[in-house]
PDB file of C-alpha atoms and ligand atoms in Angstrom:
ATOM      1  CA  MET U 116      20.107 -87.754  74.066  1.00 90.00           C
ATOM      2  CA  LYS U 117      20.994 -84.938  71.659  1.00 95.00           C
ATOM      3  CA  TYR U 118      22.621 -81.860  73.166  1.00 95.00           C
ATOM      4  CA  VAL U 119      22.244 -78.394  71.622  1.00 97.00           C
ATOM      5  CA  LEU U 120      24.146 -75.162  72.277  1.00 98.00           C
ATOM      6  CA  LEU U 121      22.508 -72.056  70.806  1.00 98.00           C
ATOM      7  CA  ARG U 122      25.202 -69.398  70.196  1.00 98.00           C
ATOM      8  CA  ASP U 123      24.213 -65.859  69.183  1.00 98.00           C
ATOM      9  CA  ASP U 124      27.177 -63.712  68.139  1.00 98.00           C
ATOM     10  CA  ASP U 125      27.994 -59.989  68.307  1.00 98.00           C
ATOM     11  CA  THR U 126      26.222 -58.683  71.404  1.00 98.00           C
ATOM     12  CA  ASN U 127      28.083 -55.449  72.189  1.00 98.00           C
ATOM     13  CA  ALA U 128      27.625 -52.090  73.932  1.00 97.00           C
ATOM     14  CA  LEU U 129      25.574 -50.779  70.975  1.00 96.00           C
ATOM     15  CA  CYS U 130      23.209 -53.782  70.901  1.00 96.00           C
ATOM     16  CA  PRO U 131      19.589 -52.732  71.587  1.00 96.00           C
ATOM     17  CA  THR U 132      18.254 -54.696  74.539  1.00 97.00           C
ATOM     18  CA  ALA U 133      14.868 -54.904  72.800  1.00 97.00           C
ATOM     19  CA  CYS U 134      16.354 -56.965  69.960  1.00 97.00           C
ATOM     20  CA  LEU U 135      17.616 -59.687  72.299  1.00 98.00           C
ATOM     21  CA  GLU U 136      14.341 -59.625  74.216  1.00 98.00           C
ATOM     22  CA  ARG U 137      12.288 -60.004  71.014  1.00 98.00           C
ATOM     23  CA  LEU U 138      14.365 -62.934  69.798  1.00 98.00           C
ATOM     24  CA  TYR U 139      14.963 -64.847  72.990  1.00 98.00           C
ATOM     25  CA  ARG U 140      12.002 -64.319  75.317  1.00 98.00           C
ATOM     26  CA  PRO U 141      10.414 -67.586  74.049  1.00 98.00           C
ATOM     27  CA  PHE U 142      13.632 -69.438  74.922  1.00 98.00           C
ATOM     28  CA  LEU U 143      14.057 -67.819  78.340  1.00 98.00           C
ATOM     29  CA  ASP U 144      10.426 -68.417  79.278  1.00 98.00           C
ATOM     30  CA  ARG U 145      10.842 -72.108  78.461  1.00 97.00           C
ATOM     31  CA  GLY U 146      13.978 -72.330  80.604  1.00 97.00           C
ATOM     32  CA  LEU U 147      16.257 -72.749  77.575  1.00 98.00           C
ATOM     33  CA  PRO U 148      19.734 -71.207  77.920  1.00 98.00           C
ATOM     34  CA  VAL U 149      20.989 -68.795  75.253  1.00 98.00           C
ATOM     35  CA  ASN U 150      24.718 -68.260  74.772  1.00 98.00           C
ATOM     36  CA  LEU U 151      25.667 -64.711  73.760  1.00 98.00           C
ATOM     37  CA  ALA U 152      29.124 -64.315  72.192  1.00 98.00           C
ATOM     38  CA  THR U 153      29.801 -60.794  73.419  1.00 98.00           C
ATOM     39  CA  ILE U 154      32.302 -58.235  72.085  1.00 98.00           C
ATOM     40  CA  PRO U 155      34.153 -56.719  75.087  1.00 98.00           C
ATOM     41  CA  CYS U 156      35.066 -53.319  73.596  1.00 98.00           C
ATOM     42  CA  VAL U 157      33.453 -52.846  70.198  1.00 98.00           C
ATOM     43  CA  ASN U 158      35.142 -50.815  67.468  1.00 96.00           C
ATOM     44  CA  THR U 159      32.313 -48.450  66.481  1.00 95.00           C
ATOM     45  CA  LYS U 160      33.763 -48.193  62.956  1.00 93.00           C
ATOM     46  CA  ALA U 161      34.398 -51.916  62.440  1.00 94.00           C
ATOM     47  CA  CYS U 162      34.231 -52.837  58.765  1.00 91.00           C
ATOM     48  CA  LEU U 163      34.258 -55.900  56.555  1.00 90.00           C
ATOM     49  CA  PRO U 164      37.176 -56.292  54.099  1.00 89.00           C
ATOM     50  CA  ASP U 165      35.098 -54.667  51.339  1.00 92.00           C
ATOM     51  CA  GLY U 166      34.666 -51.520  53.440  1.00 89.00           C
ATOM     52  CA  ARG U 167      31.027 -52.091  54.433  1.00 90.00           C
ATOM     53  CA  ARG U 168      30.152 -51.329  58.041  1.00 91.00           C
ATOM     54  CA  GLU U 169      29.652 -54.403  60.236  1.00 94.00           C
ATOM     55  CA  GLY U 170      25.990 -55.408  60.477  1.00 93.00           C
ATOM     56  CA  PHE U 171      25.976 -55.300  64.280  1.00 95.00           C
ATOM     57  CA  LEU U 172      26.606 -51.530  64.255  1.00 94.00           C
ATOM     58  CA  PRO U 173      23.702 -49.063  64.103  1.00 90.00           C
ATOM     59  CA  VAL U 174      22.839 -47.682  60.666  1.00 82.00           C
ATOM     60  CA  GLN U 175      22.831 -44.136  62.003  1.00 76.00           C
ATOM     61  CA  GLN U 176      25.640 -43.073  64.284  1.00 75.00           C
ATOM     62  CA  SER U 177      27.554 -39.905  64.923  1.00 80.00           C
ATOM     63  CA  GLY U 178      29.662 -38.600  67.748  1.00 85.00           C
ATOM     64  CA  LEU U 179      30.496 -42.023  69.122  1.00 91.00           C
ATOM     65  CA  PRO U 180      33.948 -42.720  70.563  1.00 94.00           C
ATOM     66  CA  SER U 181      36.089 -45.084  68.502  1.00 94.00           C
ATOM     67  CA  HIS U 182      35.536 -47.941  70.947  1.00 96.00           C
ATOM     68  CA  LEU U 183      32.810 -48.696  73.483  1.00 97.00           C
ATOM     69  CA  PRO U 184      33.296 -51.066  76.439  1.00 98.00           C
ATOM     70  CA  LEU U 185      30.383 -53.098  77.778  1.00 98.00           C
ATOM     71  CA  ALA U 186      30.023 -50.788  80.794  1.00 98.00           C
ATOM     72  CA  ALA U 187      28.926 -48.021  78.391  1.00 97.00           C
ATOM     73  CA  ASN U 188      25.497 -49.691  78.170  1.00 97.00           C
ATOM     74  CA  PRO U 189      24.157 -50.088  81.715  1.00 97.00           C
ATOM     75  CA  GLU U 190      20.664 -50.958  80.451  1.00 97.00           C
ATOM     76  CA  LEU U 191      22.008 -53.949  78.550  1.00 98.00           C
ATOM     77  CA  MET U 192      24.194 -55.029  81.484  1.00 97.00           C
ATOM     78  CA  SER U 193      21.192 -54.864  83.806  1.00 97.00           C
ATOM     79  CA  TYR U 194      19.102 -56.881  81.327  1.00 98.00           C
ATOM     80  CA  LEU U 195      21.768 -59.595  81.087  1.00 97.00           C
ATOM     81  CA  ALA U 196      22.155 -59.720  84.877  1.00 94.00           C
ATOM     82  CA  THR U 197      18.413 -60.096  85.460  1.00 95.00           C
ATOM     83  CA  ASN U 198      18.036 -62.906  82.918  1.00 97.00           C
ATOM     84  CA  PRO U 199      20.377 -65.628  84.174  1.00 96.00           C
ATOM     85  CA  ARG U 200      19.516 -68.005  81.297  1.00 97.00           C
ATOM     86  CA  TYR U 201      21.842 -65.876  79.177  1.00 98.00           C
ATOM     87  CA  HIS U 202      25.363 -67.257  79.285  1.00 98.00           C
ATOM     88  CA  LEU U 203      28.114 -64.975  78.004  1.00 98.00           C
ATOM     89  CA  LEU U 204      31.036 -65.991  75.803  1.00 98.00           C
ATOM     90  CA  HIS U 205      34.083 -63.832  75.052  1.00 98.00           C
ATOM     91  CA  HIS U 206      33.917 -62.768  71.376  1.00 98.00           C
ATOM     92  CA  GLY U 207      37.150 -61.167  70.137  1.00 97.00           C
ATOM     93  CA  TYR U 208      38.079 -57.817  71.619  1.00 97.00           C
ATOM     94  CA  ALA U 209      37.040 -54.918  69.356  1.00 97.00           C
ATOM     95  CA  HIS U 210      35.859 -57.186  66.503  1.00 96.00           C
ATOM     96  CA  ASP U 211      38.535 -55.758  64.223  1.00 94.00           C
ATOM     97  CA  TYR U 212      38.883 -57.792  61.047  1.00 90.00           C
ATOM     98  CA  LEU U 213      40.920 -60.960  61.764  1.00 90.00           C
ATOM     99  CA  GLU U 214      42.136 -59.548  65.085  1.00 94.00           C
ATOM    100  CA  PHE U 215      42.940 -63.035  66.436  1.00 95.00           C
ATOM    101  CA  ASP U 216      44.704 -64.137  63.265  1.00 94.00           C
ATOM    102  CA  SER U 217      47.724 -62.135  64.454  1.00 91.00           C
ATOM    103  CA  ALA U 218      51.258 -63.576  64.638  1.00 92.00           C
ATOM    104  CA  GLN U 219      52.070 -61.252  67.555  1.00 94.00           C
ATOM    105  CA  PRO U 220      51.550 -62.983  70.929  1.00 95.00           C
ATOM    106  CA  ALA U 221      51.875 -59.681  72.827  1.00 96.00           C
ATOM    107  CA  ASP U 222      49.070 -58.078  70.785  1.00 96.00           C
ATOM    108  CA  ILE U 223      46.813 -61.075  71.322  1.00 96.00           C
ATOM    109  CA  ALA U 224      47.550 -61.165  75.058  1.00 97.00           C
ATOM    110  CA  ARG U 225      46.821 -57.437  75.329  1.00 97.00           C
ATOM    111  CA  ARG U 226      43.451 -57.813  73.595  1.00 97.00           C
ATOM    112  CA  LEU U 227      42.462 -60.805  75.706  1.00 98.00           C
ATOM    113  CA  ASP U 228      43.419 -59.227  79.020  1.00 98.00           C
ATOM    114  CA  ALA U 229      41.704 -55.943  78.113  1.00 98.00           C
ATOM    115  CA  GLY U 230      38.623 -57.921  77.092  1.00 98.00           C
ATOM    116  CA  ILE U 231      38.513 -59.760  80.417  1.00 98.00           C
ATOM    117  CA  ALA U 232      38.878 -56.401  82.198  1.00 98.00           C
ATOM    118  CA  SER U 233      35.930 -55.012  80.195  1.00 98.00           C
ATOM    119  CA  PHE U 234      33.637 -57.808  81.391  1.00 98.00           C
ATOM    120  CA  GLU U 235      34.760 -57.203  84.978  1.00 98.00           C
ATOM    121  CA  ALA U 236      34.302 -53.429  84.726  1.00 98.00           C
ATOM    122  CA  ALA U 237      30.716 -54.015  83.557  1.00 97.00           C
ATOM    123  CA  GLY U 238      30.022 -56.148  86.632  1.00 96.00           C
ATOM    124  CA  LEU U 239      30.053 -59.398  84.645  1.00 96.00           C
ATOM    125  CA  ARG U 240      31.951 -62.576  85.389  1.00 95.00           C
ATOM    126  CA  PRO U 241      34.570 -63.045  82.649  1.00 97.00           C
ATOM    127  CA  PRO U 242      33.531 -65.880  80.306  1.00 98.00           C
ATOM    128  CA  ALA U 243      35.394 -69.194  80.179  1.00 98.00           C
ATOM    129  CA  THR U 244      34.587 -69.778  76.478  1.00 98.00           C
ATOM    130  CA  PHE U 245      36.154 -67.866  73.577  1.00 98.00           C
ATOM    131  CA  VAL U 246      34.714 -67.245  70.090  1.00 97.00           C
ATOM    132  CA  ALA U 247      36.996 -65.634  67.473  1.00 93.00           C
ATOM    133  CA  PRO U 248      35.607 -63.135  64.942  1.00 93.00           C
ATOM    134  CA  TYR U 249      35.438 -64.813  61.514  1.00 92.00           C
ATOM    135  CA  ASP U 250      36.608 -68.089  63.089  1.00 92.00           C
ATOM    136  CA  GLN U 251      40.219 -67.076  62.434  1.00 93.00           C
ATOM    137  CA  ILE U 252      42.737 -68.083  65.115  1.00 96.00           C
ATOM    138  CA  SER U 253      46.518 -68.034  64.620  1.00 96.00           C
ATOM    139  CA  ARG U 254      48.894 -70.460  66.328  1.00 96.00           C
ATOM    140  CA  PRO U 255      50.097 -67.819  68.835  1.00 97.00           C
ATOM    141  CA  ALA U 256      46.437 -67.008  69.531  1.00 97.00           C
ATOM    142  CA  TYR U 257      45.631 -70.663  70.314  1.00 97.00           C
ATOM    143  CA  ARG U 258      48.490 -70.670  72.847  1.00 96.00           C
ATOM    144  CA  GLU U 259      47.248 -67.494  74.543  1.00 97.00           C
ATOM    145  CA  LEU U 260      43.641 -68.735  74.538  1.00 97.00           C
ATOM    146  CA  ALA U 261      44.646 -72.024  76.163  1.00 97.00           C
ATOM    147  CA  ARG U 262      46.141 -70.055  79.068  1.00 96.00           C
ATOM    148  CA  ARG U 263      42.915 -68.140  79.725  1.00 97.00           C
ATOM    149  CA  PHE U 264      39.895 -70.197  78.632  1.00 98.00           C
ATOM    150  CA  ARG U 265      38.396 -73.649  79.131  1.00 97.00           C
ATOM    151  CA  VAL U 266      36.525 -73.818  75.807  1.00 97.00           C
ATOM    152  CA  ILE U 267      36.963 -72.547  72.232  1.00 97.00           C
ATOM    153  CA  SER U 268      33.941 -72.531  69.913  1.00 97.00           C
ATOM    154  CA  THR U 269      34.785 -72.048  66.241  1.00 96.00           C
ATOM    155  CA  GLY U 270      33.782 -73.189  62.775  1.00 95.00           C
ATOM    156  CA  TRP U 271      36.671 -75.489  61.923  1.00 92.00           C
ATOM    157  CA  PHE U 272      40.270 -76.304  62.748  1.00 93.00           C
ATOM    158  CA  GLU U 273      43.354 -76.163  60.535  1.00 92.00           C
ATOM    159  CA  PHE U 274      46.368 -78.349  61.226  1.00 91.00           C
ATOM    160  CA  ARG U 275      48.923 -75.652  60.357  1.00 92.00           C
ATOM    161  CA  ARG U 276      47.413 -73.173  62.833  1.00 95.00           C
ATOM    162  CA  LEU U 277      47.385 -75.495  65.845  1.00 96.00           C
ATOM    163  CA  PRO U 278      50.238 -75.683  68.378  1.00 95.00           C
ATOM    164  CA  ALA U 279      52.500 -78.620  67.497  1.00 94.00           C
ATOM    165  CA  ARG U 280      51.839 -80.373  70.795  1.00 94.00           C
ATOM    166  CA  TRP U 281      48.131 -80.671  69.818  1.00 95.00           C
ATOM    167  CA  TRP U 282      48.780 -82.343  66.459  1.00 94.00           C
ATOM    168  CA  GLY U 283      48.497 -85.903  67.748  1.00 92.00           C
ATOM    169  CA  ARG U 284      45.040 -85.420  69.227  1.00 92.00           C
ATOM    170  CA  TYR U 285      43.933 -83.421  66.212  1.00 92.00           C
ATOM    171  CA  ALA U 286      44.998 -86.263  63.919  1.00 92.00           C
ATOM    172  CA  ILE U 287      42.864 -88.672  65.960  1.00 91.00           C
ATOM    173  CA  LYS U 288      39.927 -86.254  65.741  1.00 89.00           C
ATOM    174  CA  LYS U 289      40.286 -86.147  61.947  1.00 89.00           C
ATOM    175  CA  ILE U 290      40.561 -89.909  61.598  1.00 91.00           C
ATOM    176  CA  THR U 291      37.586 -90.612  63.868  1.00 89.00           C
ATOM    177  CA  GLY U 292      35.462 -87.820  62.370  1.00 87.00           C
ATOM    178  CA  CYS U 293      34.625 -86.324  65.774  1.00 88.00           C
ATOM    179  CA  ARG U 294      33.208 -82.783  65.706  1.00 90.00           C
ATOM    180  CA  HIS U 295      34.618 -81.836  69.085  1.00 93.00           C
ATOM    181  CA  TRP U 296      37.858 -82.651  70.838  1.00 93.00           C
ATOM    182  CA  ARG U 297      40.178 -81.788  73.676  1.00 93.00           C
ATOM    183  CA  ALA U 298      43.766 -80.555  73.959  1.00 93.00           C
ATOM    184  CA  GLY U 299      44.902 -80.860  77.564  1.00 91.00           C
ATOM    185  CA  SER U 300      42.141 -79.268  79.631  1.00 90.00           C
ATOM    186  CA  LEU U 301      40.932 -77.096  76.722  1.00 94.00           C
ATOM    187  CA  ARG U 302      37.762 -78.270  74.951  1.00 95.00           C
ATOM    188  CA  LEU U 303      37.382 -77.359  71.297  1.00 96.00           C
ATOM    189  CA  LEU U 304      34.011 -77.334  69.538  1.00 96.00           C
ATOM    190  CA  SER U 305      33.231 -76.941  65.845  1.00 95.00           C
ATOM    191  CA  HIS U 306      29.846 -76.115  64.324  1.00 95.00           C
ATOM    192  CA  PRO U 307      28.080 -76.998  61.078  1.00 94.00           C
ATOM    193  CA  GLY U 308      28.008 -73.413  59.687  1.00 94.00           C
ATOM    194  CA  CYS U 309      25.430 -70.686  60.271  1.00 95.00           C
ATOM    195  CA  LEU U 310      22.212 -72.563  59.490  1.00 96.00           C
ATOM    196  CA  LEU U 311      20.157 -69.783  61.105  1.00 97.00           C
ATOM    197  CA  SER U 312      21.207 -66.998  58.738  1.00 96.00           C
ATOM    198  CA  HIS U 313      19.451 -64.393  56.642  1.00 95.00           C
ATOM    199  CA  HIS U 314      21.734 -65.481  53.807  1.00 94.00           C
ATOM    200  CA  ARG U 315      19.842 -68.785  53.642  1.00 96.00           C
ATOM    201  CA  PRO U 316      16.239 -69.341  52.554  1.00 97.00           C
ATOM    202  CA  VAL U 317      13.684 -69.311  55.349  1.00 97.00           C
ATOM    203  CA  GLU U 318      11.860 -72.174  53.645  1.00 97.00           C
ATOM    204  CA  GLY U 319      13.212 -75.423  55.034  1.00 97.00           C
ATOM    205  CA  MET U 320      15.483 -73.677  57.567  1.00 98.00           C
ATOM    206  CA  LEU U 321      13.930 -75.350  60.598  1.00 98.00           C
ATOM    207  CA  GLU U 322      14.207 -78.781  58.949  1.00 98.00           C
ATOM    208  CA  ARG U 323      17.872 -78.186  58.158  1.00 98.00           C
ATOM    209  CA  VAL U 324      18.495 -77.268  61.791  1.00 98.00           C
ATOM    210  CA  LYS U 325      16.639 -80.378  63.008  1.00 98.00           C
ATOM    211  CA  ASN U 326      18.715 -82.541  60.650  1.00 98.00           C
ATOM    212  CA  ALA U 327      21.935 -81.020  62.002  1.00 97.00           C
ATOM    213  CA  ILE U 328      20.833 -81.760  65.574  1.00 97.00           C
ATOM    214  CA  ALA U 329      19.991 -85.339  64.629  1.00 97.00           C
ATOM    215  CA  ALA U 330      23.373 -85.865  62.946  1.00 94.00           C
ATOM    216  CA  GLY U 331      25.498 -85.802  66.099  1.00 92.00           C
ATOM    217  CA  PRO U 332      25.414 -85.981  69.882  1.00 93.00           C
ATOM    218  CA  LEU U 333      26.275 -82.300  70.459  1.00 95.00           C
ATOM    219  CA  THR U 334      25.470 -79.469  68.017  1.00 97.00           C
ATOM    220  CA  VAL U 335      26.426 -75.795  68.202  1.00 97.00           C
ATOM    221  CA  LEU U 336      23.818 -73.650  66.417  1.00 98.00           C
ATOM    222  CA  VAL U 337      25.224 -70.247  65.447  1.00 98.00           C
ATOM    223  CA  THR U 338      23.170 -67.181  64.630  1.00 98.00           C
ATOM    224  CA  HIS U 339      23.527 -63.370  64.738  1.00 98.00           C
ATOM    225  CA  TRP U 340      20.886 -61.194  66.430  1.00 98.00           C
ATOM    226  CA  TRP U 341      21.330 -58.285  64.000  1.00 97.00           C
ATOM    227  CA  GLU U 342      20.491 -60.421  60.954  1.00 97.00           C
ATOM    228  CA  TYR U 343      16.896 -60.588  62.232  1.00 98.00           C
ATOM    229  CA  PHE U 344      16.724 -56.769  62.105  1.00 96.00           C
ATOM    230  CA  ALA U 345      18.772 -56.009  58.986  1.00 92.00           C
ATOM    231  CA  GLY U 346      17.749 -52.684  57.464  1.00 85.00           C
ATOM    232  CA  GLY U 347      16.217 -51.561  60.743  1.00 87.00           C
ATOM    233  CA  GLN U 348      13.070 -53.664  60.361  1.00 93.00           C
ATOM    234  CA  PRO U 349      12.296 -57.003  62.029  1.00 97.00           C
ATOM    235  CA  ASN U 350      12.396 -59.904  59.567  1.00 97.00           C
ATOM    236  CA  GLU U 351       9.190 -61.540  60.775  1.00 97.00           C
ATOM    237  CA  ALA U 352       9.538 -64.745  58.761  1.00 97.00           C
ATOM    238  CA  PHE U 353      13.076 -65.313  60.034  1.00 98.00           C
ATOM    239  CA  ILE U 354      12.079 -64.520  63.647  1.00 98.00           C
ATOM    240  CA  ALA U 355       9.193 -66.976  63.322  1.00 98.00           C
ATOM    241  CA  VAL U 356      11.639 -69.759  62.418  1.00 98.00           C
ATOM    242  CA  LEU U 357      13.725 -68.980  65.503  1.00 98.00           C
ATOM    243  CA  HIS U 358      10.652 -69.109  67.703  1.00 98.00           C
ATOM    244  CA  GLN U 359       9.516 -72.371  66.104  1.00 98.00           C
ATOM    245  CA  LEU U 360      12.953 -73.698  67.003  1.00 98.00           C
ATOM    246  CA  ALA U 361      12.319 -72.722  70.647  1.00 98.00           C
ATOM    247  CA  ASP U 362       9.076 -74.755  70.511  1.00 98.00           C
ATOM    248  CA  TYR U 363      10.878 -77.723  69.000  1.00 98.00           C
ATOM    249  CA  LEU U 364      13.755 -77.665  71.472  1.00 98.00           C
ATOM    250  CA  ALA U 365      11.456 -77.352  74.480  1.00 98.00           C
ATOM    251  CA  SER U 366       9.001 -80.042  73.373  1.00 97.00           C
ATOM    252  CA  THR U 367      11.328 -82.768  72.053  1.00 97.00           C
ATOM    253  CA  PRO U 368      12.067 -85.236  74.854  1.00 95.00           C
ATOM    254  CA  ASP U 369      15.457 -86.487  73.635  1.00 94.00           C
ATOM    255  CA  VAL U 370      16.876 -82.998  72.973  1.00 96.00           C
ATOM    256  CA  ARG U 371      18.467 -81.014  75.778  1.00 95.00           C
ATOM    257  CA  VAL U 372      19.595 -77.394  75.389  1.00 97.00           C
ATOM    258  CA  LEU U 373      22.729 -76.463  77.314  1.00 96.00           C
ATOM    259  CA  SER U 374      24.692 -73.364  78.139  1.00 96.00           C
ATOM    260  CA  PHE U 375      28.411 -73.385  77.432  1.00 96.00           C
ATOM    261  CA  GLY U 376      28.730 -73.533  81.208  1.00 95.00           C
ATOM    262  CA  ALA U 377      28.070 -77.275  80.896  1.00 93.00           C
ATOM    263  CA  ILE U 378      31.081 -77.585  78.563  1.00 94.00           C
ATOM    264  CA  GLU U 379      33.272 -75.369  80.729  1.00 94.00           C
ATOM    265  CA  THR U 380      32.572 -77.546  83.773  1.00 91.00           C
ATOM    266  CA  ALA U 381      34.656 -80.701  84.047  1.00 78.00           C
ATOM    267  CA  THR U 382      31.726 -82.825  85.225  1.00 80.00           C
ATOM    268  CA  PRO U 383      28.491 -80.961  84.426  1.00 81.00           C
ATOM    269  CA  ALA U 384      25.651 -81.985  86.689  1.00 81.00           C
ATOM    270  CA  GLU U 385      22.997 -81.349  84.017  1.00 78.00           C
ATOM    271  CA  ALA U 386      24.683 -83.581  81.428  1.00 82.00           C
ATOM    272  CA  PRO U 387      26.798 -86.258  83.132  1.00 79.00           C
ATOM    273  CA  GLY U 388      27.775 -88.082  79.896  1.00 79.00           C
ATOM    274  CA  LEU U 389      28.970 -84.957  78.160  1.00 83.00           C
ATOM    275  CA  PRO U 390      32.707 -85.052  79.006  1.00 79.00           C
ATOM    276  CA  ARG U 391      33.051 -88.362  77.120  1.00 81.00           C
ATOM    277  CA  LEU U 392      32.288 -86.554  73.873  1.00 81.00           C
ATOM    278  CA  PHE U 393      35.652 -84.795  74.125  1.00 81.00           C
ATOM    279  CA  ASP U 394      37.762 -87.826  74.997  1.00 76.00           C
ATOM    280  CA  LEU U 395      38.771 -89.309  71.665  1.00 61.00           C
TER     281      LEU U 395
HETATM  282 ZN1  LIG N 188      31.282 -61.661  65.298  1.00 73.35          ZN
END
């Protein structure tokens, strides 16, 4: 059995509900879970290091407050609540550049606790999985995350950033070549890069995704909803690949699509062999 986790990043209070519906209706209708890494209190002026506005922000905006919590978009909250196949992950706080690469534990703790409060204020259960913007997590951040979450999903791990007490298990992970591992009760998942990206050619994209799924027992597929609508227009060819993926995932007998809830649960009923993948 091959397990797949589909992770879409950057849902936030300014995310148009129609975009998620366009992309994921074929998944939801087939009973396939979709994991949305959701920004608790988006910085409406968030920029990349080169000064460009983040792609998940609207092209046109004026008069917005500097930050918007999830509760500011009741339509989106209602949509998420009425489609239980969506599973929410906690993605940063404001999505400031490298906000979880900080060396200040108090700043990290403040952002995490305010983020959890934002989910609660929007009527949502706070997520048990954390995703850092830009995959950047400092050592103090790992310590604070371990106190609050059951799962971290990120691109890769760096020895020098990990708490010293995790080094032994990390060394075993490196030696054995495992993608995913465990430190105490915290499960840590890596992913093979953003294969579903508008920076990559559409030709052959589905095959590359299938190959990644075939290469290991559990694969995290990362994508970003706003890349399918860059420039304000739907990228039909890119959307078609995503929907072909839904067909493939639903029709392939030895592939099972999971929500991160199955990873967060110690003994997931829907995937009983899964915990072994984290025990090196
Ligand atoms: Zn992000």
